[in-house]
Short mmCIF file of C-alpha atoms in Angstrom, two decimals:
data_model
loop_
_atom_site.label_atom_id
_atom_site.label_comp_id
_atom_site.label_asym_id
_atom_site.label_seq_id
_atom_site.Cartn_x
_atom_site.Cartn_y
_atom_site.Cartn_z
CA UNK X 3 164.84 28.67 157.09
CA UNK X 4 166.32 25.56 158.89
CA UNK X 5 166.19 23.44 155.92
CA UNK X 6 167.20 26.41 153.37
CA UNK X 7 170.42 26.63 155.64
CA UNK X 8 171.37 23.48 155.87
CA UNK X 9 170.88 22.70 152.36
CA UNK X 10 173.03 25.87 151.36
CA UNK X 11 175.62 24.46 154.43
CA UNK X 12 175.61 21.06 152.43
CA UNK X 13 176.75 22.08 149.55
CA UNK X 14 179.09 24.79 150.20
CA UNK X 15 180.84 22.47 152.65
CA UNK X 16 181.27 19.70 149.51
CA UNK X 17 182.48 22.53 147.29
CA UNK X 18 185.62 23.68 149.45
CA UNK X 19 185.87 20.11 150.86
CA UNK X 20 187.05 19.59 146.93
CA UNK X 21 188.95 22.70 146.98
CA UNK X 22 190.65 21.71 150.12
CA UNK X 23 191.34 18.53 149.11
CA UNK X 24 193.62 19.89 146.40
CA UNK X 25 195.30 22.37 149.03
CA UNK X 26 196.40 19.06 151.41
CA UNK X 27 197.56 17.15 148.24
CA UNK X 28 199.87 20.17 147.18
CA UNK X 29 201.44 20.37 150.67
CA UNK X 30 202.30 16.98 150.41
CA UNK X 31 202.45 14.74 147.66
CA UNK X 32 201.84 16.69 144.47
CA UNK X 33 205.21 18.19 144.58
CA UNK X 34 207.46 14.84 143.50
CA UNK X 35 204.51 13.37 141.86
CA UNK X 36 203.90 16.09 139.23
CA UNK X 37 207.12 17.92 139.29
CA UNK X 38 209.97 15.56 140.15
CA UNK X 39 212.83 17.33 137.72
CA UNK X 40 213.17 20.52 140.03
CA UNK X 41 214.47 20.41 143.25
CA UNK X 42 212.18 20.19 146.68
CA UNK X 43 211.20 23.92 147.23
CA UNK X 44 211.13 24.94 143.70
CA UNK X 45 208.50 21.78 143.50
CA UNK X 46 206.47 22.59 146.05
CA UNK X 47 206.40 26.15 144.57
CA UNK X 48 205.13 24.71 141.63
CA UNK X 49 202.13 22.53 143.56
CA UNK X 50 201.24 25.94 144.75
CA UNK X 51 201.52 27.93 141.49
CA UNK X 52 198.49 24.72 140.25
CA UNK X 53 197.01 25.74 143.61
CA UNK X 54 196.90 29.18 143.36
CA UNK X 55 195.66 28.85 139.36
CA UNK X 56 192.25 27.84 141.27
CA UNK X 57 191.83 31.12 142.91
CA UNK X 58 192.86 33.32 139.76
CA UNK X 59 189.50 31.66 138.11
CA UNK X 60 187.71 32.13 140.99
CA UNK X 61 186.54 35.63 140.28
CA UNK X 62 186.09 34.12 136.39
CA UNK X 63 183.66 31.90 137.88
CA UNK X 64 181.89 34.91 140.01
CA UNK X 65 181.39 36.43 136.79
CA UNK X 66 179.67 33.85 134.58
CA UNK X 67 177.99 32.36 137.57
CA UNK X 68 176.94 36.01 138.77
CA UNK X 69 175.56 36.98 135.32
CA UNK X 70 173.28 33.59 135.79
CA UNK X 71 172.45 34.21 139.43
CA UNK X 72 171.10 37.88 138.62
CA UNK X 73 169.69 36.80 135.65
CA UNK X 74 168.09 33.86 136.14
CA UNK X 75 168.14 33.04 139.73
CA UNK X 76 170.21 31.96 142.57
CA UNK X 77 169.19 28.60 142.35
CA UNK X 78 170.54 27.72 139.14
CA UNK X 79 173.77 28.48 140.00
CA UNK X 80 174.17 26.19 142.93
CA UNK X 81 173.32 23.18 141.38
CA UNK X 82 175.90 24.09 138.02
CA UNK X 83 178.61 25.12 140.52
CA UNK X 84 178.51 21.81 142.53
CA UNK X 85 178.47 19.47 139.40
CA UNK X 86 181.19 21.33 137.51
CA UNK X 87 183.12 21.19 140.74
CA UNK X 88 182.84 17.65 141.54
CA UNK X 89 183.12 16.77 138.33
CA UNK X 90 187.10 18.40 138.13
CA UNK X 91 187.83 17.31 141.43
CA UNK X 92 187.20 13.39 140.65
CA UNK X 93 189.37 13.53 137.65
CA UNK X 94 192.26 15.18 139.74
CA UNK X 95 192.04 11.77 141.59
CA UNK X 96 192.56 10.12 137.81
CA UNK X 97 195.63 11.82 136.26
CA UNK X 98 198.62 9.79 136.16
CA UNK X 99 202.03 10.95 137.76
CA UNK X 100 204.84 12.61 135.79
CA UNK X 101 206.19 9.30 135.49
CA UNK X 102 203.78 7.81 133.33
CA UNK X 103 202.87 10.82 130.89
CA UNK X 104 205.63 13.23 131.46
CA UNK X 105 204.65 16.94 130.98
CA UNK X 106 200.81 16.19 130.29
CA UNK X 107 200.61 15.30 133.83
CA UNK X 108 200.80 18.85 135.25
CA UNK X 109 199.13 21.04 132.60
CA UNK X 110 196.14 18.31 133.07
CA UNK X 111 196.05 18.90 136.96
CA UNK X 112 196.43 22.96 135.80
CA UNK X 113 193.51 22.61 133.69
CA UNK X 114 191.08 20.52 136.36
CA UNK X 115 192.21 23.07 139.10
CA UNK X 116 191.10 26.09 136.81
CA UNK X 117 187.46 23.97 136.33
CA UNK X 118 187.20 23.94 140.26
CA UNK X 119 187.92 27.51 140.77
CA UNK X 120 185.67 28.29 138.10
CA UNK X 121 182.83 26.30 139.71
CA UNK X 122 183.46 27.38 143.41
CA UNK X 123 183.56 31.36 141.94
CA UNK X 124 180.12 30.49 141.71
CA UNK X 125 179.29 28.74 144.84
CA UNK X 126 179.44 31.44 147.40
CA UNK X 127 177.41 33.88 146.09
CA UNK X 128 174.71 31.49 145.73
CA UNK X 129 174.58 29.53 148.80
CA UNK X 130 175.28 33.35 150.59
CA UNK X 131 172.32 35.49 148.90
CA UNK X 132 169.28 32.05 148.76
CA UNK X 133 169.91 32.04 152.70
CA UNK X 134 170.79 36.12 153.36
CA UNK X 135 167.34 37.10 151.11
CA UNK X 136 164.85 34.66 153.02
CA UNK X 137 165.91 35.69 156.15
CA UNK X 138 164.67 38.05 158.73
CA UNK X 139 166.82 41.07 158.47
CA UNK X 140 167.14 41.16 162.35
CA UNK X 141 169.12 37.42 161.97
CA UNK X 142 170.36 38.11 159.03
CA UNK X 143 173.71 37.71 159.35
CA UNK X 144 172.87 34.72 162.01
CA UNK X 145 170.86 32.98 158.79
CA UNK X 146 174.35 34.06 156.18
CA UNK X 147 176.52 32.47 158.88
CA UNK X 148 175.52 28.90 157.78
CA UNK X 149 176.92 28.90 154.22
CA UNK X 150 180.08 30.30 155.94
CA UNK X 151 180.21 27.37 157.83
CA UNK X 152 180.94 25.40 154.54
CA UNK X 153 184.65 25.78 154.59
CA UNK X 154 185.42 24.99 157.44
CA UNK X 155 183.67 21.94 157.58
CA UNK X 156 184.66 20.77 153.93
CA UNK X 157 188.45 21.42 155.53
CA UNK X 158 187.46 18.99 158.27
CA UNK X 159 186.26 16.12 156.00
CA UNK X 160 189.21 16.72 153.57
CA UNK X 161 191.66 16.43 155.89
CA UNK X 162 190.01 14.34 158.29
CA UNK X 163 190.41 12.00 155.09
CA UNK X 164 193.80 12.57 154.38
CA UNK X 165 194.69 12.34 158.07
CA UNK X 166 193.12 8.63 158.26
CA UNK X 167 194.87 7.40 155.27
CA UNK X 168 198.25 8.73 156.78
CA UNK X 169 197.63 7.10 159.98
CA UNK X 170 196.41 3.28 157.83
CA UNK X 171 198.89 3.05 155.45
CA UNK X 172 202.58 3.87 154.59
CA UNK X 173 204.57 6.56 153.32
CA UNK X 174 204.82 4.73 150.05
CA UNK X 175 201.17 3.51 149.72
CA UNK X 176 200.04 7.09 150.63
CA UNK X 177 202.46 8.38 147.81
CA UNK X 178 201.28 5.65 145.24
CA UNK X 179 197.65 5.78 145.21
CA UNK X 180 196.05 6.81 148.88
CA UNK X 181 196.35 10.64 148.28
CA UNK X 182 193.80 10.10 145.54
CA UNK X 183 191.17 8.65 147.83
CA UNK X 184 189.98 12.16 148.83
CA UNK X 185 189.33 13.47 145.54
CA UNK X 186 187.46 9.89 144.42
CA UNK X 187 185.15 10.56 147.48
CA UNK X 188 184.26 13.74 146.31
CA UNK X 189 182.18 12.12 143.37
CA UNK X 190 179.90 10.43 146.05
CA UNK X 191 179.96 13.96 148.27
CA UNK X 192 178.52 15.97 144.85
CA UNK X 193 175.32 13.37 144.65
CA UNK X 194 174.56 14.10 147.84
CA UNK X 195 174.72 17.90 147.42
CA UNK X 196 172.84 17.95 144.13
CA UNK X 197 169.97 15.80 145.67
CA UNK X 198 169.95 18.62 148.41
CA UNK X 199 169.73 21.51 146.52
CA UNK X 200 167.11 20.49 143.88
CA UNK X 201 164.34 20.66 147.31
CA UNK X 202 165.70 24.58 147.13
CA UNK X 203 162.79 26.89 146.47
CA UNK X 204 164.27 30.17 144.44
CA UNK X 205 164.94 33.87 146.68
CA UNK X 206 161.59 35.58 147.06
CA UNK X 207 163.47 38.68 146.60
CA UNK X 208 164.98 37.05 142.91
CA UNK X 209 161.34 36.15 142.12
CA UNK X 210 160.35 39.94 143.13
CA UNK X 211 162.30 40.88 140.27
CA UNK X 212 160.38 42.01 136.78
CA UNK X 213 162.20 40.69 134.10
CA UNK X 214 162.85 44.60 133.00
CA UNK X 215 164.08 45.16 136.44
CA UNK X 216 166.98 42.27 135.95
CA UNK X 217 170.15 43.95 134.63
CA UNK X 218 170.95 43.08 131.25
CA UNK X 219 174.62 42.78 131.69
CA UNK X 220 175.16 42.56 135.45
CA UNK X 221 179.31 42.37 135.24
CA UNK X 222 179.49 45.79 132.76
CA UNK X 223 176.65 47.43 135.23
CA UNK X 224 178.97 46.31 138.67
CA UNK X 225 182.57 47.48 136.90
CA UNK X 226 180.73 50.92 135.42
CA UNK X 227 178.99 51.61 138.80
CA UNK X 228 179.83 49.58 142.11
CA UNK X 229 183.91 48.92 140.85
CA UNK X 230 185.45 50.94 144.14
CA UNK X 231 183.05 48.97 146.42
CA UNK X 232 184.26 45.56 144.66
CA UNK X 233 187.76 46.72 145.09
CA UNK X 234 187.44 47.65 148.76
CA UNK X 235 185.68 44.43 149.93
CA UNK X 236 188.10 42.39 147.98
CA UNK X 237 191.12 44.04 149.98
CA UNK X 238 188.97 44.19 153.33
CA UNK X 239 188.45 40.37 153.02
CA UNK X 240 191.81 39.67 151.69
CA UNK X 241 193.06 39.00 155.43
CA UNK X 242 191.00 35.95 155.71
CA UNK X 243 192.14 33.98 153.05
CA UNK X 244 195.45 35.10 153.95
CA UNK X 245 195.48 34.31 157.45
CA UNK X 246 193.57 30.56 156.25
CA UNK X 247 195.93 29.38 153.68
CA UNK X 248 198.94 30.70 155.41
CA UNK X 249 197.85 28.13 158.50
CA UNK X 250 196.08 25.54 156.05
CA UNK X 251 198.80 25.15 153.54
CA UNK X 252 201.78 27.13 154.34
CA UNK X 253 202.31 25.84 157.75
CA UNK X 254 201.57 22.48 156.73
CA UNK X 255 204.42 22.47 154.23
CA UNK X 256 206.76 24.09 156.38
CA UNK X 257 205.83 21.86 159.72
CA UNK X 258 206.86 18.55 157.43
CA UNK X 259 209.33 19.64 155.55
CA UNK X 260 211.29 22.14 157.44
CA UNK X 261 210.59 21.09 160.69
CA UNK X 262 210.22 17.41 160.13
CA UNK X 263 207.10 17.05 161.83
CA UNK X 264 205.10 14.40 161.07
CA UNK X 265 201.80 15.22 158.81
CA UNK X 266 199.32 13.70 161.08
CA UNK X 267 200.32 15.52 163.58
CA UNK X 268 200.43 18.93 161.87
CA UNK X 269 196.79 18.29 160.20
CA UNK X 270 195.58 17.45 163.74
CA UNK X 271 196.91 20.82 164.89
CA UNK X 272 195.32 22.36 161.84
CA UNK X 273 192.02 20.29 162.25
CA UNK X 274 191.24 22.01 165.98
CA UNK X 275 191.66 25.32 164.79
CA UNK X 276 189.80 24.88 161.87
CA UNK X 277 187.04 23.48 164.30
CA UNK X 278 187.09 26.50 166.37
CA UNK X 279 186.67 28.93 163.92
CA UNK X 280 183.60 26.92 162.80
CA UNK X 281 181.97 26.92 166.41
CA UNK X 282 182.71 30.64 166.88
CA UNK X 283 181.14 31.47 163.66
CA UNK X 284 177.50 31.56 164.50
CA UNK X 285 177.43 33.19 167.90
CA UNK X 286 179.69 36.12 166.39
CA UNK X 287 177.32 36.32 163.55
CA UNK X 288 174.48 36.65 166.31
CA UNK X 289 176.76 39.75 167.98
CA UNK X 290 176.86 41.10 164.41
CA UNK X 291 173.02 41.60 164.45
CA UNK X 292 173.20 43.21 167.33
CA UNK X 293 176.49 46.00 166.87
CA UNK X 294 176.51 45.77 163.42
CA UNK X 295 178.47 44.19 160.60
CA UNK X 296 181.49 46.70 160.42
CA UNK X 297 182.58 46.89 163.41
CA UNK X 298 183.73 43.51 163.58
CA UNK X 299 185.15 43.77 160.30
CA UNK X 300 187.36 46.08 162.00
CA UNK X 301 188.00 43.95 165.38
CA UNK X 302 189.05 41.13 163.35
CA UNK X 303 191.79 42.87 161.47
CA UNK X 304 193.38 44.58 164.34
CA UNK X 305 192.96 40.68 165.80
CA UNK X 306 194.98 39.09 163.33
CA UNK X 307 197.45 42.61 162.78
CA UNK X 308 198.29 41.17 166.78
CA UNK X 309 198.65 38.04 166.62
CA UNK X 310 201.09 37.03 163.50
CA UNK X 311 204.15 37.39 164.76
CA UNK X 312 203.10 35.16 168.13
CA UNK X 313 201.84 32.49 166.04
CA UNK X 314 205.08 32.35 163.75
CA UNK X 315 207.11 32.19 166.91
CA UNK X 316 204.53 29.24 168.31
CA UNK X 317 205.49 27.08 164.58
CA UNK X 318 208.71 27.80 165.03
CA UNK X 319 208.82 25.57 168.35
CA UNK X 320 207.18 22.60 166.53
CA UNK X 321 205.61 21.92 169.87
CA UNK X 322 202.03 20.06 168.81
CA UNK X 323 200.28 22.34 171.73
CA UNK X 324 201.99 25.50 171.12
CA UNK X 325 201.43 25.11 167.30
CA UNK X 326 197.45 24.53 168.33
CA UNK X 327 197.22 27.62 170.30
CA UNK X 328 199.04 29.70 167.68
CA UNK X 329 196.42 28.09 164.93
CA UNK X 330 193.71 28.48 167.20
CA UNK X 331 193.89 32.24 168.20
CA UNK X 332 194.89 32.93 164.37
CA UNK X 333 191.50 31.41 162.94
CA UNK X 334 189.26 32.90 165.64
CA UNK X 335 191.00 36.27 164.71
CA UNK X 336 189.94 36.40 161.46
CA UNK X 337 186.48 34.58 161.30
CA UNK X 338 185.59 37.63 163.89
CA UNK X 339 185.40 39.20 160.18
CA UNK X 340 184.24 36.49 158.02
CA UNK X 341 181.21 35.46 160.40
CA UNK X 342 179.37 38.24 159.28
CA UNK X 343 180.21 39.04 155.51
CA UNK X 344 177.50 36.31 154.58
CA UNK X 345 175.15 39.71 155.57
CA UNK X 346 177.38 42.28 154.69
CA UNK X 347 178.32 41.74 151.65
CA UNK X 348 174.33 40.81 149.81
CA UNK X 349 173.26 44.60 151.91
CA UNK X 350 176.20 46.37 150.00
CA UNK X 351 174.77 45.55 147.15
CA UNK X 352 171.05 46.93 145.18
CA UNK X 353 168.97 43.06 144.04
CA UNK X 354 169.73 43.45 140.16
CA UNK X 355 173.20 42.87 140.64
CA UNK X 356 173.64 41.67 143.93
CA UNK X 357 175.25 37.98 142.86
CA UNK X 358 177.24 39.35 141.05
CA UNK X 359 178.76 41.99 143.09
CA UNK X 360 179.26 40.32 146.05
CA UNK X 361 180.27 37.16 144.45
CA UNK X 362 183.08 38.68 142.43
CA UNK X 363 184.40 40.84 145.25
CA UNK X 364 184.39 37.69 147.54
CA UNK X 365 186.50 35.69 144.59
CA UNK X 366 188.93 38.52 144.23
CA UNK X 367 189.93 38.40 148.07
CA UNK X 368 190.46 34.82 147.32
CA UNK X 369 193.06 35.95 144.49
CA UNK X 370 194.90 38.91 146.69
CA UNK X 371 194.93 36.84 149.86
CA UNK X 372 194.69 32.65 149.23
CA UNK X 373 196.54 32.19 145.59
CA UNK X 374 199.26 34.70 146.86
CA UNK X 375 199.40 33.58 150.34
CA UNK X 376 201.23 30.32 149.80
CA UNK X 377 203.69 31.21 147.27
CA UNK X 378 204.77 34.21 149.33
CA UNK X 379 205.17 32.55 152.64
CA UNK X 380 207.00 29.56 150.76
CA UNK X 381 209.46 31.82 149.29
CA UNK X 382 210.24 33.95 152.31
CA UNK X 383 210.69 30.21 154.03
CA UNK X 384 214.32 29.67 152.30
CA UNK X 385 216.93 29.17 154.46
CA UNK X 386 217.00 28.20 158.54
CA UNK X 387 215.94 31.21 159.76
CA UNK X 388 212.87 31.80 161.69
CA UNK X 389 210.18 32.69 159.00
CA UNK X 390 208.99 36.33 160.29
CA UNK X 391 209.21 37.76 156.73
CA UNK X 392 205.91 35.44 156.87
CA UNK X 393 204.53 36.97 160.06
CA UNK X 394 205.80 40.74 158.26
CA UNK X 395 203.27 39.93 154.95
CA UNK X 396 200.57 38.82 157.16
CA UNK X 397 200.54 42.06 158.76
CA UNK X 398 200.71 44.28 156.16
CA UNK X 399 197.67 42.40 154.69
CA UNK X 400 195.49 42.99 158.23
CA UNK X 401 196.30 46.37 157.91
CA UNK X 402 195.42 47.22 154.36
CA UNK X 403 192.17 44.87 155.08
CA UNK X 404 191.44 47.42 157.95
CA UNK X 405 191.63 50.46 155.90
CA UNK X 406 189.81 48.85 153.17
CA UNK X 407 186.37 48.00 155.91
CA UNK X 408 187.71 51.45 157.71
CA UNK X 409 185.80 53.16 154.18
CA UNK X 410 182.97 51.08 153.93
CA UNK X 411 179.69 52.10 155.58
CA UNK X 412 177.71 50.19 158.18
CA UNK X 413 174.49 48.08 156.84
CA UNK X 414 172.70 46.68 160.03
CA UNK X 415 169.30 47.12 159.60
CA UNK X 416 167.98 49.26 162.19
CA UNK X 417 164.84 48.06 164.16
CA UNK X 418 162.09 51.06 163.32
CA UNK X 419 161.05 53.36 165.77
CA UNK X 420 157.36 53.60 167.33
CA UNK X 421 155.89 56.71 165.80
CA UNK X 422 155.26 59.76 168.29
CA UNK X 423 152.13 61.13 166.62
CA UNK X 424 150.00 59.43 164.37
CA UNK X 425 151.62 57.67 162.28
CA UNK X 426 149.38 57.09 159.02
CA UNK X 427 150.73 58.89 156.16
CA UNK X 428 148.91 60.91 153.31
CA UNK X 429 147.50 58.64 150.83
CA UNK X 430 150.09 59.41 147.83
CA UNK X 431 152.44 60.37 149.91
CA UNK X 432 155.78 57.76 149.77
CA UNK X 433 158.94 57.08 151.39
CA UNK X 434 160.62 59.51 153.19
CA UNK X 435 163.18 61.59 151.77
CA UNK X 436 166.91 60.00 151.37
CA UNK X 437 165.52 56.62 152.17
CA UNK X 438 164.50 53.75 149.75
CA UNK X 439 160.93 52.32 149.93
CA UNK X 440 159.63 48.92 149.21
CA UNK X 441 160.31 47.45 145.71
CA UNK X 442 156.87 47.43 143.75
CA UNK X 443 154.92 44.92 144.43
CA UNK X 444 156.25 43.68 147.95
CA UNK X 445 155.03 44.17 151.43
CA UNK X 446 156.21 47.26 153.08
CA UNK X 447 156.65 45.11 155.55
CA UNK X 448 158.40 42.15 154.77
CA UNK X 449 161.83 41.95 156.54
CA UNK X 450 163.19 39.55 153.65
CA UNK X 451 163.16 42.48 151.36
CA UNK X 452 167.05 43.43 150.48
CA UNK X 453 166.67 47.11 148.05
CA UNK X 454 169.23 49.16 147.39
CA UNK X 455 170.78 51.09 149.97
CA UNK X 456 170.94 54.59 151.13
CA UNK X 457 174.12 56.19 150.03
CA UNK X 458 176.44 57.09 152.64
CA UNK X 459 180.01 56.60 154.04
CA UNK X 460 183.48 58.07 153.72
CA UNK X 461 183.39 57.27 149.84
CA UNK X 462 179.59 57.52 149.27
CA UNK X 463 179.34 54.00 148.72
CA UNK X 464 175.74 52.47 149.56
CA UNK X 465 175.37 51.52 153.04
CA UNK X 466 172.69 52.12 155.85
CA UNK X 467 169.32 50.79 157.20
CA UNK X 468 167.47 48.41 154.93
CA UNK X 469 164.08 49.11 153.72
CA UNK X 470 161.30 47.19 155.11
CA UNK X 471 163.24 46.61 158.45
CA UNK X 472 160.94 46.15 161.30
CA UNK X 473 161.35 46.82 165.06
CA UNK X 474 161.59 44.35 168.07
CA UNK X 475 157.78 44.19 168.65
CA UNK X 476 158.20 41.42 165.13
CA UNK X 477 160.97 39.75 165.95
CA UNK X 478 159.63 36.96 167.99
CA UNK X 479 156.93 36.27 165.06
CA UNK X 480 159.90 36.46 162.52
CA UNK X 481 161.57 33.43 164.33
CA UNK X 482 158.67 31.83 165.03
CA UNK X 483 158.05 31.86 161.43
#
């Protein structure tokens, strides 16, 4: 499990440290560069509108790289993602300015940004479901939390980049050819990955799979049959990509341009948040083993519903400290959610078309709460006033995110019970009624087994304990295993 993890880590941090790596280069340079005939704002709108193009093929990308994962495997799809990733991201370091080639400038950058959100659609569900489906389901979401990791570190490196250049060379350098450094790295950052994940061995619960038990057309079998539960994870993770960008690209734009703070200082800001959020992750994926995966869905939302309006007013001070504490208390807000969706998300969902359920209801948070995010904010920024209409959207975004997780069931597996009498059943008898038994051919008792879940829940969407869930007295074994 250690090395599965890490190798899944790896590479999801490389993917969003390319994604990332755009974000930065929007807030700051790729404005003038690519767009100098329009004034400031209506440029910067424009870096965003190339921006936000990444996260509109996101849930593209979930659905070409979901039909592969459920029909060929997981693996498969995280070594494509990462090389048709890396390979867009290195060319965004190679287009020339406006300058040079006039209009072909931008619709090139609009093109490479749609081939990275079409690669990262992909990335997510992969890294997620390898790690979630070899795990033990009583660290389950512990296990999940690792891929989730990813962004935040590949934020780290991009910026951690970006903030080293600023800090060697000048404005003018940085302008000319030092914001392309970061997306030239990349190239190196996608060997690396790909030698990682060809060690990866393939789910067990994939390879459980006969081929006649493989959906034939996993997208028309998720929109005919799961389409409300896509809908209602994609709003109930909608906050976190709302709540990210709005901190990761908004209020980097707004800190140096409105507020005329210097960049290294607001990516420093950014950088300890960031950090935070990645420390907290695992030990709140740990408490979502124990309480369960929805209600901290639910404590996250109410979090960030809190806490917008504080952390506008912090930004508005353009004190470094202040602005860390308001960054700070945001992220942790809202990775209370996203620390356990690595596990929530792969249990909502029955094996045939789990990659591509989950994947394409991840993605399409991505396009209510990240493409939108930026463009919003930056247009409710005109003016000198105080930017609550910023702090107003993020709000109404927790609060449709809580109703959204408010109407999805719980999944936590729930440790077995020791039987009262004797507990051997009739030979032919099988499961018990209402509850799913073992897949055929696997172990009754294998905890890595991820089958289809009881219905239940406000809207009868699947949800409950999984099957092949085993009590305390295994744990210890699990881990040692």
């Amino acid at each position: 499990m250690v090395r599965l993890a890490a190798a899944s880590l790896a590479g999801t941090a490389i993917e969003f440290y390319d994604f990332f790596a755009y974000g930065t280069a929007a807030a700051l340079v790729l404005g003038p560069l690519f767009f100098p005939t329009v004034s400031p704002l209506l440029g910067t709108l424009a870096a965003f509108g190339t921006f936000g193009v990444g996260f509109i093929a996101r849930p593209l990308g979930s659905v070409l790289f979901g039909h592969i994962g459920d029909r060929h495997g997981r693996r498969p799809v995280l070594v494509v993602s990462l090389l048709l990733t890396g390979l867009a991201t290195v060319a965004v370091g190679l287009v020339p300015p406006y300058s040079a080639i006039g209009v072909t400038a931008p619709l090139l950058l609009l093109v490479l940004r749609f081939l990275q959100g079409l690669g990262l659609g992909g990335e997510w569900g992969g890294a997620v479901l390898l790690t979630a489906e070899h795990a033990p389901a009583h660290r389950r979401a512990l296990w999940a939390s690792f891929p989730q990791l990813g962004p935040p570190l590949g934020f780290v490196l991009a910026n951690g980049i970006t903030l080293g250049l600023s800090a060697c060379l000048t404005d003018a350098q940085f302008r000319s050819w030092g914001w392309r450094v970061p997306f030239w790295v990349a190239g190196v950052l996608a060997v690396v990955g790909l030698l990682l994940r060809t060690q990866i061995s393939e789910s067990p619960e994939f390879r459980g799979l006969a081929g006649g038990e493989r959906a034939r057309l996993p997208f028309a079998e998720v929109a005919r049959d799961h389409w409300r539960l896509v809908l209602l994870t994609a709003g109930g993770l909608a906050i976190g990509y709302a709540v990210y960008y709005a901190i990761t690209t908004w209020a980097l734009a707004y800190g140096t341009e409105r507020l005329g703070i210097d960049r290294t200082v607001m990516l420093g800001c950014i950088m300890i948040a960031v950090v935070a959020s990645a420390v907290a992750t695992p030990p709140l994926a740990l408490l979502g083993d124990r309480v369960g995966r929805r209600p901290l869905c639910l404590a996250g939302c109410v979090a960030v519903a809190l806490w917008m309006f504080p952390m506008v007013a912090l930004l508005r001070t353009g004190n470094p400290l202040l602005m860390t504490v308001g960054f700070v208390v945001a992220m942790l807000a809202f990775i209370v959610t996203f620390a356990v969706v690595g596990a929530y998300l792969p249990e909502l969902y029955e094996p045939r078309v789990r990659c591509t359920g989950a994947t394409v209801g991840y993605n399409l948070a991505g396009v209510l709460g990240g493409a939108v995010t930026p463009l919003v904010a930056t247009a409710l920024t005109r003016g000198g006033r105080p930017p609550w209409g910023v702090a107003v959207f993020l709000v109404a975004v927790a609060l449709l995110s809580l109703a959204c997780f408010a109407l999805l069931p719980e999944t936590r597996p729930v440790p077995a019970a020791a039987p009262a009498a004797d507990p051997s059943p009739a030979p032919d008898a099988g499961p018990p009624a209402g509850l799913p038994g073992p897949r055929e051919g696997a172990d009754a008792s294998d905890v890595r087994v991820l089958p289809a879940p009881v219905r239940g829940g406000p809207l009868q969407l699947p949800g409950g304990p999984q099957a092949g869930d085993r009590g305390d007295g295994q744990h210890r074994a699990d881990d040692a295993e």
